[in-house]
């Protein structure tokens, strides 16, 4: 049974054991499971219960009112009551009825509402929670999460039950909410223009046209961050920005009709959700993509949905590819509004690098100087002519950070602590599988203690972190271009003086 539980659901069971021990009970009943659901905090169940005004403190108080505190011996392994065993079986049925191959906190809560009896049900009723309304709220929450392709978060087994949109898409709005997107600097005008086009009644599908590396994809990420921050007009509030991977959609479609079926499933899921904006990088690849003998390509499949306004799309491509593929298809071109994305200046690139500096400093565990950022922008602009800003400057900073990190890497106690944390986590998971929750709780405490030690050690290291400077940037440019380092770091005035000497 427990092999189907997500990590959140397993945590609920462990917390239920701890609640039983805290109350001096020699059993785990439905009431302890309810307390575990509230104590877990991050799962669907905890969020729904919180939305309905149920708190862990209030629930604990009601449990003590109904059954009181125990005074007897609490065994190391606290058994489950028959009602809890029935609850687990009902949760499995709930998961299966929803087409899920895992048991999450949401299924445990649905099992509690379906049973409608036991101490947990009484606790909820005493807290003025209607079980039918609670059940409806859980189902609604699951529907909302599924509609944006968030995958209902959590266990690894969940990914097996993903929708087509989840399988081939990347939810940028969700990543923005989790703080996993880099900040977007210096593209406010382009993002504002994109927002304006998306808000139009017709031809509301922007296509970002610019050279590779100028930051077209970053504009879509900036839009997702604005939506998350509620910094968009009402028409875009609560929209989900999902980036589609056309290469993955085409991959594996060997037989006629396979590709069309995938695309049509995605369109149907977008239509059902009603709040999705898709992003297609290299949108010119739609023309001819998946078009086998006698079949339609992606562009022809998407055209009707775009024409009817059932699909809203942000495309990105280069000017050459736009002219070669999109402009030649008049019906496809009519659905899009071009937005030109120019290459930023050196000064704008420096500002972009300053915005990204924190992410690269954290990744490489070092400090990047202001001079290094200026050098990356100026030297890449001067010596790397086959690529575009800001991408080539960002790559310089990233590789210089990697070089300095390798140069200063040391075998420290941190590595040993990390190995101990991994071992403790593995032993904890094995204990949970064996239903040895006391042992699992001990190992969890050990894991937390080791993580605290690691954080303390890392904080000590951060005081004397290595620094990426102008010289490090010059070394990377030299390795890329073959230009000697002394030539790269020579100032303009020195160059002019040498010219006069000659």
Short mmCIF file of C-alpha atoms in Angstrom, two decimals:
data_model
loop_
_atom_site.label_atom_id
_atom_site.label_comp_id
_atom_site.label_asym_id
_atom_site.label_seq_id
_atom_site.Cartn_x
_atom_site.Cartn_y
_atom_site.Cartn_z
CA UNK A 1 0.00 0.00 0.00
CA UNK A 2 2.63 2.57 1.07
CA UNK A 3 4.66 2.14 -2.13
CA UNK A 4 1.86 4.07 -3.89
CA UNK A 5 1.96 6.94 -1.35
CA UNK A 6 3.53 10.24 -2.40
CA UNK A 7 6.22 11.79 -0.20
CA UNK A 8 3.58 14.19 1.19
CA UNK A 9 1.21 11.33 2.05
CA UNK A 10 4.03 9.42 3.77
CA UNK A 11 4.83 12.54 5.77
CA UNK A 12 1.16 12.70 6.83
CA UNK A 13 1.38 9.15 8.22
CA UNK A 14 4.59 9.99 10.09
CA UNK A 15 3.03 13.14 11.55
CA UNK A 16 -0.05 11.13 12.55
CA UNK A 17 2.22 8.77 14.51
CA UNK A 18 3.81 11.77 16.25
CA UNK A 19 0.38 13.25 17.07
CA UNK A 20 -0.68 9.93 18.63
CA UNK A 21 2.48 9.86 20.73
CA UNK A 22 2.02 13.50 21.77
CA UNK A 23 -1.52 12.75 22.95
CA UNK A 24 -0.44 9.55 24.69
CA UNK A 25 -2.62 7.36 22.44
CA UNK A 26 -1.57 3.80 21.66
CA UNK A 27 -3.26 3.85 18.25
CA UNK A 28 -3.47 5.97 15.10
CA UNK A 29 -7.07 6.83 14.28
CA UNK A 30 -8.72 8.99 11.64
CA UNK A 31 -8.32 12.00 13.94
CA UNK A 32 -4.52 11.63 13.93
CA UNK A 33 -4.58 11.32 10.13
CA UNK A 34 -6.56 14.58 9.99
CA UNK A 35 -3.98 16.28 12.23
CA UNK A 36 -1.24 14.88 10.00
CA UNK A 37 -2.94 16.32 6.90
CA UNK A 38 -3.00 19.76 8.54
CA UNK A 39 0.56 19.48 9.86
CA UNK A 40 1.97 18.55 6.44
CA UNK A 41 1.08 22.09 5.23
CA UNK A 42 2.15 21.84 1.56
CA UNK A 43 -0.24 19.28 0.06
CA UNK A 44 -3.61 19.79 -1.61
CA UNK A 45 -5.44 18.59 1.53
CA UNK A 46 -3.75 21.13 3.82
CA UNK A 47 -4.45 23.98 1.40
CA UNK A 48 -8.14 23.06 1.03
CA UNK A 49 -8.60 22.69 4.80
CA UNK A 50 -6.85 26.02 5.40
CA UNK A 51 -9.07 27.71 2.80
CA UNK A 52 -12.09 26.42 4.73
CA UNK A 53 -10.79 27.94 7.96
CA UNK A 54 -9.52 24.75 9.63
CA UNK A 55 -6.28 25.18 11.59
CA UNK A 56 -4.06 22.59 13.25
CA UNK A 57 -4.50 24.29 16.61
CA UNK A 58 -8.32 24.19 16.44
CA UNK A 59 -8.34 20.59 15.23
CA UNK A 60 -6.04 19.49 18.08
CA UNK A 61 -8.31 21.19 20.59
CA UNK A 62 -11.38 19.38 19.21
CA UNK A 63 -9.59 16.01 19.21
CA UNK A 64 -8.69 16.43 22.88
CA UNK A 65 -12.28 17.43 23.66
CA UNK A 66 -13.66 14.30 22.02
CA UNK A 67 -11.21 11.59 23.09
CA UNK A 68 -8.97 13.30 25.65
CA UNK A 69 -5.35 12.48 26.37
CA UNK A 70 -4.11 8.96 26.93
CA UNK A 71 -2.23 7.90 30.02
CA UNK A 72 -1.22 4.38 29.10
CA UNK A 73 1.91 2.91 27.52
CA UNK A 74 2.58 4.01 23.94
CA UNK A 75 4.37 1.22 22.03
CA UNK A 76 7.32 2.01 19.71
CA UNK A 77 5.21 0.89 16.74
CA UNK A 78 1.76 2.45 17.03
CA UNK A 79 -0.86 0.38 15.15
CA UNK A 80 -3.57 1.76 12.86
CA UNK A 81 -7.20 1.40 13.87
CA UNK A 82 -9.54 -0.57 11.58
CA UNK A 83 -11.11 2.73 10.47
CA UNK A 84 -7.72 4.01 9.30
CA UNK A 85 -7.07 0.79 7.38
CA UNK A 86 -10.46 1.26 5.75
CA UNK A 87 -9.52 4.88 5.05
CA UNK A 88 -6.36 3.78 3.21
CA UNK A 89 -8.41 1.36 1.10
CA UNK A 90 -10.96 4.08 0.33
CA UNK A 91 -8.15 6.50 -0.58
CA UNK A 92 -6.83 3.96 -3.07
CA UNK A 93 -10.32 3.71 -4.61
CA UNK A 94 -10.57 7.51 -4.77
CA UNK A 95 -7.22 7.71 -6.56
CA UNK A 96 -8.20 4.99 -9.02
CA UNK A 97 -11.56 6.66 -9.77
CA UNK A 98 -9.68 9.88 -10.64
CA UNK A 99 -7.28 7.99 -12.91
CA UNK A 100 -4.31 8.51 -10.58
CA UNK A 101 -1.71 5.82 -9.93
CA UNK A 102 -0.58 7.33 -6.63
CA UNK A 103 -2.13 8.18 -3.26
CA UNK A 104 -1.65 11.79 -2.22
CA UNK A 105 -2.93 13.93 0.63
CA UNK A 106 -5.95 14.83 -1.51
CA UNK A 107 -7.00 11.17 -1.74
CA UNK A 108 -6.63 10.69 2.02
CA UNK A 109 -8.89 13.70 2.59
CA UNK A 110 -11.41 12.43 0.03
CA UNK A 111 -11.38 9.10 1.86
CA UNK A 112 -12.18 10.89 5.13
CA UNK A 113 -15.10 12.76 3.57
CA UNK A 114 -16.47 9.62 1.91
CA UNK A 115 -16.43 7.64 5.17
CA UNK A 116 -18.40 10.38 6.94
CA UNK A 117 -17.86 8.75 10.31
CA UNK A 118 -15.16 8.46 12.94
CA UNK A 119 -13.55 11.06 15.17
CA UNK A 120 -12.07 13.00 12.22
CA UNK A 121 -15.54 13.53 10.74
CA UNK A 122 -16.83 14.73 14.13
CA UNK A 123 -13.90 17.14 14.48
CA UNK A 124 -14.64 18.67 11.08
CA UNK A 125 -18.34 18.95 11.84
CA UNK A 126 -17.57 20.65 15.17
CA UNK A 127 -15.47 23.15 13.22
CA UNK A 128 -18.48 23.91 10.98
CA UNK A 129 -17.09 22.12 7.94
CA UNK A 130 -19.64 20.50 5.64
CA UNK A 131 -18.14 17.21 4.38
CA UNK A 132 -19.88 17.45 1.00
CA UNK A 133 -18.58 20.98 0.48
CA UNK A 134 -15.11 19.84 1.57
CA UNK A 135 -15.19 17.02 -0.98
CA UNK A 136 -16.30 19.42 -3.71
CA UNK A 137 -13.48 21.83 -2.79
CA UNK A 138 -10.87 19.06 -3.12
CA UNK A 139 -12.19 17.98 -6.54
CA UNK A 140 -12.28 21.60 -7.69
CA UNK A 141 -8.71 22.18 -6.51
CA UNK A 142 -7.52 19.07 -8.37
CA UNK A 143 -9.27 20.29 -11.51
CA UNK A 144 -7.66 23.73 -11.27
CA UNK A 145 -4.19 22.28 -10.79
CA UNK A 146 -4.60 19.76 -13.61
CA UNK A 147 -5.89 22.44 -15.99
CA UNK A 148 -2.66 24.43 -15.80
CA UNK A 149 -0.45 21.37 -16.19
CA UNK A 150 1.07 21.67 -12.75
CA UNK A 151 0.85 17.92 -12.29
CA UNK A 152 -0.60 18.13 -8.81
CA UNK A 153 2.92 18.41 -7.43
CA UNK A 154 4.77 15.82 -5.38
CA UNK A 155 5.63 12.19 -5.81
CA UNK A 156 7.57 10.71 -8.69
CA UNK A 157 4.75 8.33 -9.53
CA UNK A 158 2.52 11.26 -10.40
CA UNK A 159 4.39 11.99 -13.57
CA UNK A 160 3.20 8.72 -15.07
CA UNK A 161 -0.35 10.09 -15.12
CA UNK A 162 0.46 13.42 -16.76
CA UNK A 163 -1.62 15.04 -19.48
CA UNK A 164 -0.25 15.66 -22.96
CA UNK A 165 0.24 19.34 -22.12
CA UNK A 166 2.19 18.43 -18.98
CA UNK A 167 4.28 15.90 -20.87
CA UNK A 168 5.38 18.27 -23.62
CA UNK A 169 5.04 21.65 -21.88
CA UNK A 170 6.89 23.69 -19.27
CA UNK A 171 4.69 25.85 -17.05
CA UNK A 172 6.51 29.19 -16.85
CA UNK A 173 3.93 30.73 -14.50
CA UNK A 174 4.40 27.88 -12.04
CA UNK A 175 8.20 28.27 -12.27
CA UNK A 176 7.79 32.00 -11.63
CA UNK A 177 5.73 31.23 -8.53
CA UNK A 178 8.49 28.90 -7.32
CA UNK A 179 11.20 31.50 -7.98
CA UNK A 180 12.93 29.28 -10.55
CA UNK A 181 13.10 31.83 -13.37
CA UNK A 182 15.95 34.30 -13.80
CA UNK A 183 15.04 37.99 -13.45
CA UNK A 184 14.31 39.76 -16.75
CA UNK A 185 16.11 43.11 -16.95
CA UNK A 186 15.96 45.82 -19.62
CA UNK A 187 13.07 44.34 -21.62
CA UNK A 188 10.18 46.30 -20.09
CA UNK A 189 9.13 47.88 -23.41
CA UNK A 190 9.07 44.55 -25.24
CA UNK A 191 7.13 42.84 -22.44
CA UNK A 192 4.66 45.75 -22.36
CA UNK A 193 4.18 45.47 -26.13
CA UNK A 194 3.59 41.72 -25.77
CA UNK A 195 0.97 42.36 -23.08
CA UNK A 196 -0.76 44.87 -25.37
CA UNK A 197 -0.94 42.40 -28.25
CA UNK A 198 -2.25 39.62 -26.00
CA UNK A 199 -5.01 41.96 -24.84
CA UNK A 200 -6.27 42.63 -28.37
CA UNK A 201 -9.59 41.27 -29.63
CA UNK A 202 -8.14 39.95 -32.90
CA UNK A 203 -4.65 39.08 -34.08
CA UNK A 204 -3.73 38.70 -30.43
CA UNK A 205 -0.88 36.23 -30.95
CA UNK A 206 2.51 38.00 -30.76
CA UNK A 207 5.50 36.57 -32.60
CA UNK A 208 8.86 37.77 -31.26
CA UNK A 209 11.32 38.30 -34.10
CA UNK A 210 15.02 38.70 -33.37
CA UNK A 211 18.45 37.16 -33.78
CA UNK A 212 19.46 34.10 -31.71
CA UNK A 213 20.54 35.06 -28.19
CA UNK A 214 18.93 38.51 -27.96
CA UNK A 215 16.45 37.35 -25.29
CA UNK A 216 13.20 36.35 -27.02
CA UNK A 217 12.53 33.49 -24.60
CA UNK A 218 13.31 35.77 -21.65
CA UNK A 219 10.39 38.00 -22.68
CA UNK A 220 7.97 35.08 -22.30
CA UNK A 221 9.50 34.38 -18.88
CA UNK A 222 9.14 38.05 -17.97
CA UNK A 223 5.46 37.89 -18.91
CA UNK A 224 5.00 34.83 -16.66
CA UNK A 225 6.62 36.71 -13.77
CA UNK A 226 4.34 39.70 -14.35
CA UNK A 227 1.26 37.46 -14.35
CA UNK A 228 2.37 35.85 -11.09
CA UNK A 229 2.95 39.31 -9.57
CA UNK A 230 -0.52 40.42 -10.79
CA UNK A 231 1.17 43.20 -12.79
CA UNK A 232 -0.99 42.70 -15.91
CA UNK A 233 -4.42 43.87 -17.11
CA UNK A 234 -7.55 42.01 -15.98
CA UNK A 235 -7.76 40.11 -19.26
CA UNK A 236 -4.46 38.36 -18.46
CA UNK A 237 -5.05 37.77 -14.74
CA UNK A 238 -4.80 34.07 -13.79
CA UNK A 239 -3.41 33.09 -17.20
CA UNK A 240 -0.89 30.25 -17.34
CA UNK A 241 2.08 30.60 -19.71
CA UNK A 242 3.22 27.19 -20.93
CA UNK A 243 6.20 26.68 -23.24
CA UNK A 244 5.74 23.80 -25.70
CA UNK A 245 8.64 21.65 -26.91
CA UNK A 246 7.82 20.95 -30.57
CA UNK A 247 10.78 18.61 -30.95
CA UNK A 248 9.47 16.32 -28.21
CA UNK A 249 5.96 16.42 -29.69
CA UNK A 250 7.25 15.27 -33.08
CA UNK A 251 9.63 12.68 -31.58
CA UNK A 252 8.33 9.13 -31.63
CA UNK A 253 5.43 9.81 -34.02
CA UNK A 254 6.38 7.15 -36.54
CA UNK A 255 2.93 6.31 -37.83
CA UNK A 256 0.51 8.46 -39.76
CA UNK A 257 -1.92 10.17 -37.41
CA UNK A 258 0.22 9.95 -34.25
CA UNK A 259 1.40 13.55 -34.49
CA UNK A 260 -2.04 14.92 -35.36
CA UNK A 261 -3.49 13.10 -32.35
CA UNK A 262 -0.92 14.66 -29.98
CA UNK A 263 -1.52 18.18 -31.29
CA UNK A 264 -5.30 17.79 -31.16
CA UNK A 265 -5.08 16.52 -27.56
CA UNK A 266 -3.05 19.58 -26.61
CA UNK A 267 -5.57 21.89 -28.30
CA UNK A 268 -8.44 20.15 -26.49
CA UNK A 269 -6.69 20.51 -23.12
CA UNK A 270 -6.03 24.21 -23.79
CA UNK A 271 -9.65 24.73 -24.85
CA UNK A 272 -10.92 22.96 -21.71
CA UNK A 273 -8.66 24.97 -19.39
CA UNK A 274 -9.55 28.31 -20.97
CA UNK A 275 -6.67 30.20 -19.34
CA UNK A 276 -3.54 29.03 -21.15
CA UNK A 277 -1.12 30.99 -23.34
CA UNK A 278 1.31 28.69 -25.14
CA UNK A 279 4.84 29.70 -26.08
CA UNK A 280 6.45 28.09 -29.14
CA UNK A 281 10.14 28.81 -29.60
CA UNK A 282 11.38 28.46 -33.18
CA UNK A 283 7.76 28.79 -34.32
CA UNK A 284 8.79 28.47 -37.97
CA UNK A 285 9.26 24.74 -37.28
CA UNK A 286 5.45 24.44 -37.17
CA UNK A 287 5.50 24.59 -40.96
CA UNK A 288 6.15 21.03 -42.06
CA UNK A 289 6.45 19.64 -38.51
CA UNK A 290 4.96 16.16 -38.30
CA UNK A 291 3.58 16.34 -41.82
CA UNK A 292 3.94 12.81 -43.14
CA UNK A 293 2.63 11.59 -46.48
CA UNK A 294 -1.10 12.34 -46.57
CA UNK A 295 -1.04 14.03 -43.14
CA UNK A 296 -1.23 17.64 -41.97
CA UNK A 297 1.67 19.55 -40.45
CA UNK A 298 1.41 21.38 -37.12
CA UNK A 299 0.71 24.77 -38.72
CA UNK A 300 -2.36 23.50 -40.58
CA UNK A 301 -3.68 21.74 -37.46
CA UNK A 302 -3.29 24.89 -35.34
CA UNK A 303 -4.69 27.38 -37.88
CA UNK A 304 -8.41 26.69 -37.22
CA UNK A 305 -7.96 26.96 -33.43
CA UNK A 306 -6.03 30.23 -33.87
CA UNK A 307 -8.68 31.58 -36.24
CA UNK A 308 -11.51 30.77 -33.81
CA UNK A 309 -9.63 32.34 -30.90
CA UNK A 310 -9.55 29.02 -29.00
CA UNK A 311 -5.77 29.15 -28.83
CA UNK A 312 -3.53 32.03 -27.80
CA UNK A 313 0.12 31.71 -28.72
CA UNK A 314 3.41 33.56 -28.34
CA UNK A 315 5.89 32.60 -31.05
CA UNK A 316 9.62 33.28 -31.34
CA UNK A 317 11.80 33.08 -34.44
CA UNK A 318 14.48 34.91 -36.42
CA UNK A 319 13.69 37.43 -39.17
CA UNK A 320 15.07 35.14 -41.90
CA UNK A 321 13.02 32.16 -40.74
CA UNK A 322 9.90 34.33 -40.38
CA UNK A 323 10.20 35.53 -43.97
CA UNK A 324 11.03 32.08 -45.26
CA UNK A 325 8.27 30.11 -43.50
CA UNK A 326 5.62 32.31 -41.86
CA UNK A 327 5.22 35.13 -44.41
CA UNK A 328 4.80 32.63 -47.23
CA UNK A 329 1.75 31.15 -45.50
CA UNK A 330 -0.68 34.07 -45.62
CA UNK A 331 -3.33 32.28 -43.52
CA UNK A 332 -0.78 31.61 -40.77
CA UNK A 333 0.78 35.08 -40.95
CA UNK A 334 -2.64 36.73 -40.45
CA UNK A 335 -2.96 35.09 -37.03
CA UNK A 336 0.23 36.68 -35.66
CA UNK A 337 1.39 40.20 -34.80
CA UNK A 338 5.17 40.63 -35.25
CA UNK A 339 7.20 42.28 -32.47
CA UNK A 340 10.82 43.12 -33.31
CA UNK A 341 13.34 42.28 -30.57
CA UNK A 342 16.62 44.10 -31.10
CA UNK A 343 20.07 43.32 -29.71
CA UNK A 344 20.72 45.28 -26.48
CA UNK A 345 23.57 47.76 -26.30
CA UNK A 346 26.71 47.11 -24.27
CA UNK A 347 25.40 49.30 -21.44
CA UNK A 348 22.03 47.51 -21.47
CA UNK A 349 23.89 44.19 -21.43
CA UNK A 350 25.81 45.29 -18.32
CA UNK A 351 22.48 46.05 -16.62
CA UNK A 352 21.15 42.62 -17.63
CA UNK A 353 24.27 40.95 -16.22
CA UNK A 354 23.86 42.88 -12.97
CA UNK A 355 20.33 41.52 -12.69
CA UNK A 356 21.54 37.96 -13.27
CA UNK A 357 24.67 38.21 -11.11
CA UNK A 358 23.03 36.85 -7.94
CA UNK A 359 21.87 33.64 -9.63
CA UNK A 360 25.34 32.88 -11.02
CA UNK A 361 27.09 33.80 -7.77
CA UNK A 362 24.82 31.39 -5.91
CA UNK A 363 25.29 28.62 -8.48
CA UNK A 364 29.10 28.85 -8.55
CA UNK A 365 29.42 29.85 -4.86
CA UNK A 366 31.63 32.86 -5.57
CA UNK A 367 31.53 36.62 -6.09
CA UNK A 368 31.44 38.32 -9.50
CA UNK A 369 32.95 41.80 -9.59
CA UNK A 370 31.46 44.80 -11.41
CA UNK A 371 34.58 44.98 -13.59
CA UNK A 372 33.99 41.39 -14.70
CA UNK A 373 30.45 42.22 -15.84
CA UNK A 374 31.62 45.27 -17.79
CA UNK A 375 34.45 43.25 -19.34
CA UNK A 376 32.06 40.46 -20.35
CA UNK A 377 29.79 42.91 -22.17
CA UNK A 378 32.59 44.91 -23.83
CA UNK A 379 34.92 42.05 -24.78
CA UNK A 380 32.13 39.84 -26.13
CA UNK A 381 30.84 42.76 -28.21
CA UNK A 382 34.32 43.51 -29.57
CA UNK A 383 35.78 40.06 -30.17
CA UNK A 384 32.89 37.59 -30.57
CA UNK A 385 31.23 38.66 -33.80
CA UNK A 386 29.28 35.52 -34.72
CA UNK A 387 26.92 35.69 -31.74
CA UNK A 388 24.63 38.29 -30.15
CA UNK A 389 24.29 40.16 -26.87
CA UNK A 390 23.32 39.46 -24.14
CA UNK A 391 23.66 35.70 -24.69
CA UNK A 392 27.38 35.69 -25.46
CA UNK A 393 28.15 37.94 -22.47
CA UNK A 394 26.09 35.74 -20.14
CA UNK A 395 27.95 32.66 -21.39
CA UNK A 396 31.27 34.39 -20.68
CA UNK A 397 30.28 35.13 -17.09
CA UNK A 398 28.97 31.58 -16.60
CA UNK A 399 32.10 29.90 -17.96
CA UNK A 400 34.40 32.24 -16.05
CA UNK A 401 32.50 31.37 -12.88
CA UNK A 402 32.93 27.67 -13.61
CA UNK A 403 36.66 28.15 -14.25
CA UNK A 404 37.25 30.07 -11.02
CA UNK A 405 35.18 27.58 -9.04
CA UNK A 406 37.21 24.64 -10.35
CA UNK A 407 40.46 26.49 -9.67
CA UNK A 408 39.46 27.11 -6.06
CA UNK A 409 37.64 23.84 -5.35
CA UNK A 410 38.76 22.04 -2.18
CA UNK A 411 37.80 18.76 -0.53
CA UNK A 412 36.04 19.92 2.60
CA UNK A 413 33.85 18.55 5.34
CA UNK A 414 30.89 19.74 3.28
CA UNK A 415 31.22 16.77 0.94
CA UNK A 416 31.20 14.34 3.83
CA UNK A 417 28.12 16.05 5.31
CA UNK A 418 26.34 15.82 1.95
CA UNK A 419 27.10 12.09 1.75
CA UNK A 420 25.75 11.61 5.29
CA UNK A 421 22.56 13.51 4.40
CA UNK A 422 21.98 11.33 1.33
CA UNK A 423 22.57 8.16 3.39
CA UNK A 424 20.18 9.30 6.15
CA UNK A 425 17.48 10.15 3.60
CA UNK A 426 17.86 6.73 1.97
CA UNK A 427 17.63 4.92 5.32
CA UNK A 428 14.59 7.04 6.26
CA UNK A 429 12.77 6.06 3.06
CA UNK A 430 13.57 2.39 3.64
CA UNK A 431 12.22 2.64 7.20
CA UNK A 432 8.99 4.18 5.89
CA UNK A 433 8.58 1.34 3.38
CA UNK A 434 8.94 -1.13 6.27
CA UNK A 435 6.37 0.95 8.24
CA UNK A 436 8.98 1.52 10.96
CA UNK A 437 7.87 5.11 11.56
CA UNK A 438 9.77 5.52 14.84
CA UNK A 439 13.03 4.72 13.09
CA UNK A 440 12.01 6.98 10.20
CA UNK A 441 11.35 9.86 12.60
CA UNK A 442 14.81 9.40 14.20
CA UNK A 443 16.46 9.42 10.78
CA UNK A 444 14.47 12.48 9.74
CA UNK A 445 15.75 14.33 12.83
CA UNK A 446 19.29 13.22 11.99
CA UNK A 447 18.84 14.44 8.41
CA UNK A 448 17.63 17.86 9.64
CA UNK A 449 20.57 18.12 12.05
CA UNK A 450 23.07 17.31 9.29
CA UNK A 451 21.45 19.86 6.97
CA UNK A 452 21.78 22.50 9.69
CA UNK A 453 25.48 21.63 10.07
CA UNK A 454 25.93 21.89 6.29
CA UNK A 455 24.27 25.31 6.18
CA UNK A 456 26.52 26.52 8.98
CA UNK A 457 29.63 25.22 7.20
CA UNK A 458 28.57 26.81 3.90
CA UNK A 459 27.92 30.12 5.65
CA UNK A 460 31.48 30.04 6.96
CA UNK A 461 32.85 29.36 3.49
CA UNK A 462 30.82 32.18 1.93
CA UNK A 463 32.79 34.78 3.92
CA UNK A 464 35.95 34.10 1.89
CA UNK A 465 34.48 33.21 -1.48
CA UNK A 466 36.65 33.41 -4.63
CA UNK A 467 36.09 36.37 -6.97
CA UNK A 468 35.60 36.45 -10.74
CA UNK A 469 37.42 39.51 -12.10
CA UNK A 470 38.18 41.14 -15.45
CA UNK A 471 41.23 38.93 -15.96
CA UNK A 472 39.14 35.76 -15.67
CA UNK A 473 36.73 37.04 -18.33
CA UNK A 474 39.67 37.88 -20.61
CA UNK A 475 41.06 34.36 -20.19
CA UNK A 476 37.77 32.85 -21.39
CA UNK A 477 37.55 35.22 -24.38
CA UNK A 478 41.13 34.31 -25.26
CA UNK A 479 40.34 30.59 -25.16
CA UNK A 480 37.29 31.15 -27.40
CA UNK A 481 38.91 33.45 -29.96
CA UNK A 482 42.64 32.77 -29.81
CA UNK A 483 43.39 36.46 -29.18
CA UNK A 484 46.21 36.82 -26.58
CA UNK A 485 45.07 37.96 -23.16
CA UNK A 486 47.39 40.99 -23.11
CA UNK A 487 45.76 42.24 -26.31
CA UNK A 488 42.31 41.81 -24.80
CA UNK A 489 43.06 43.74 -21.62
CA UNK A 490 44.94 46.54 -23.36
CA UNK A 491 43.00 49.80 -23.06
CA UNK A 492 41.93 51.88 -26.06
CA UNK A 493 44.38 54.66 -25.12
CA UNK A 494 47.28 52.22 -25.05
CA UNK A 495 46.29 50.91 -28.48
CA UNK A 496 46.27 54.46 -29.89
CA UNK A 497 49.70 55.17 -28.38
CA UNK A 498 51.12 52.05 -30.00
CA UNK A 499 49.62 53.10 -33.32
CA UNK A 500 51.45 56.45 -33.06
CA UNK A 501 54.72 54.62 -32.38
CA UNK A 502 54.29 52.73 -35.60
#
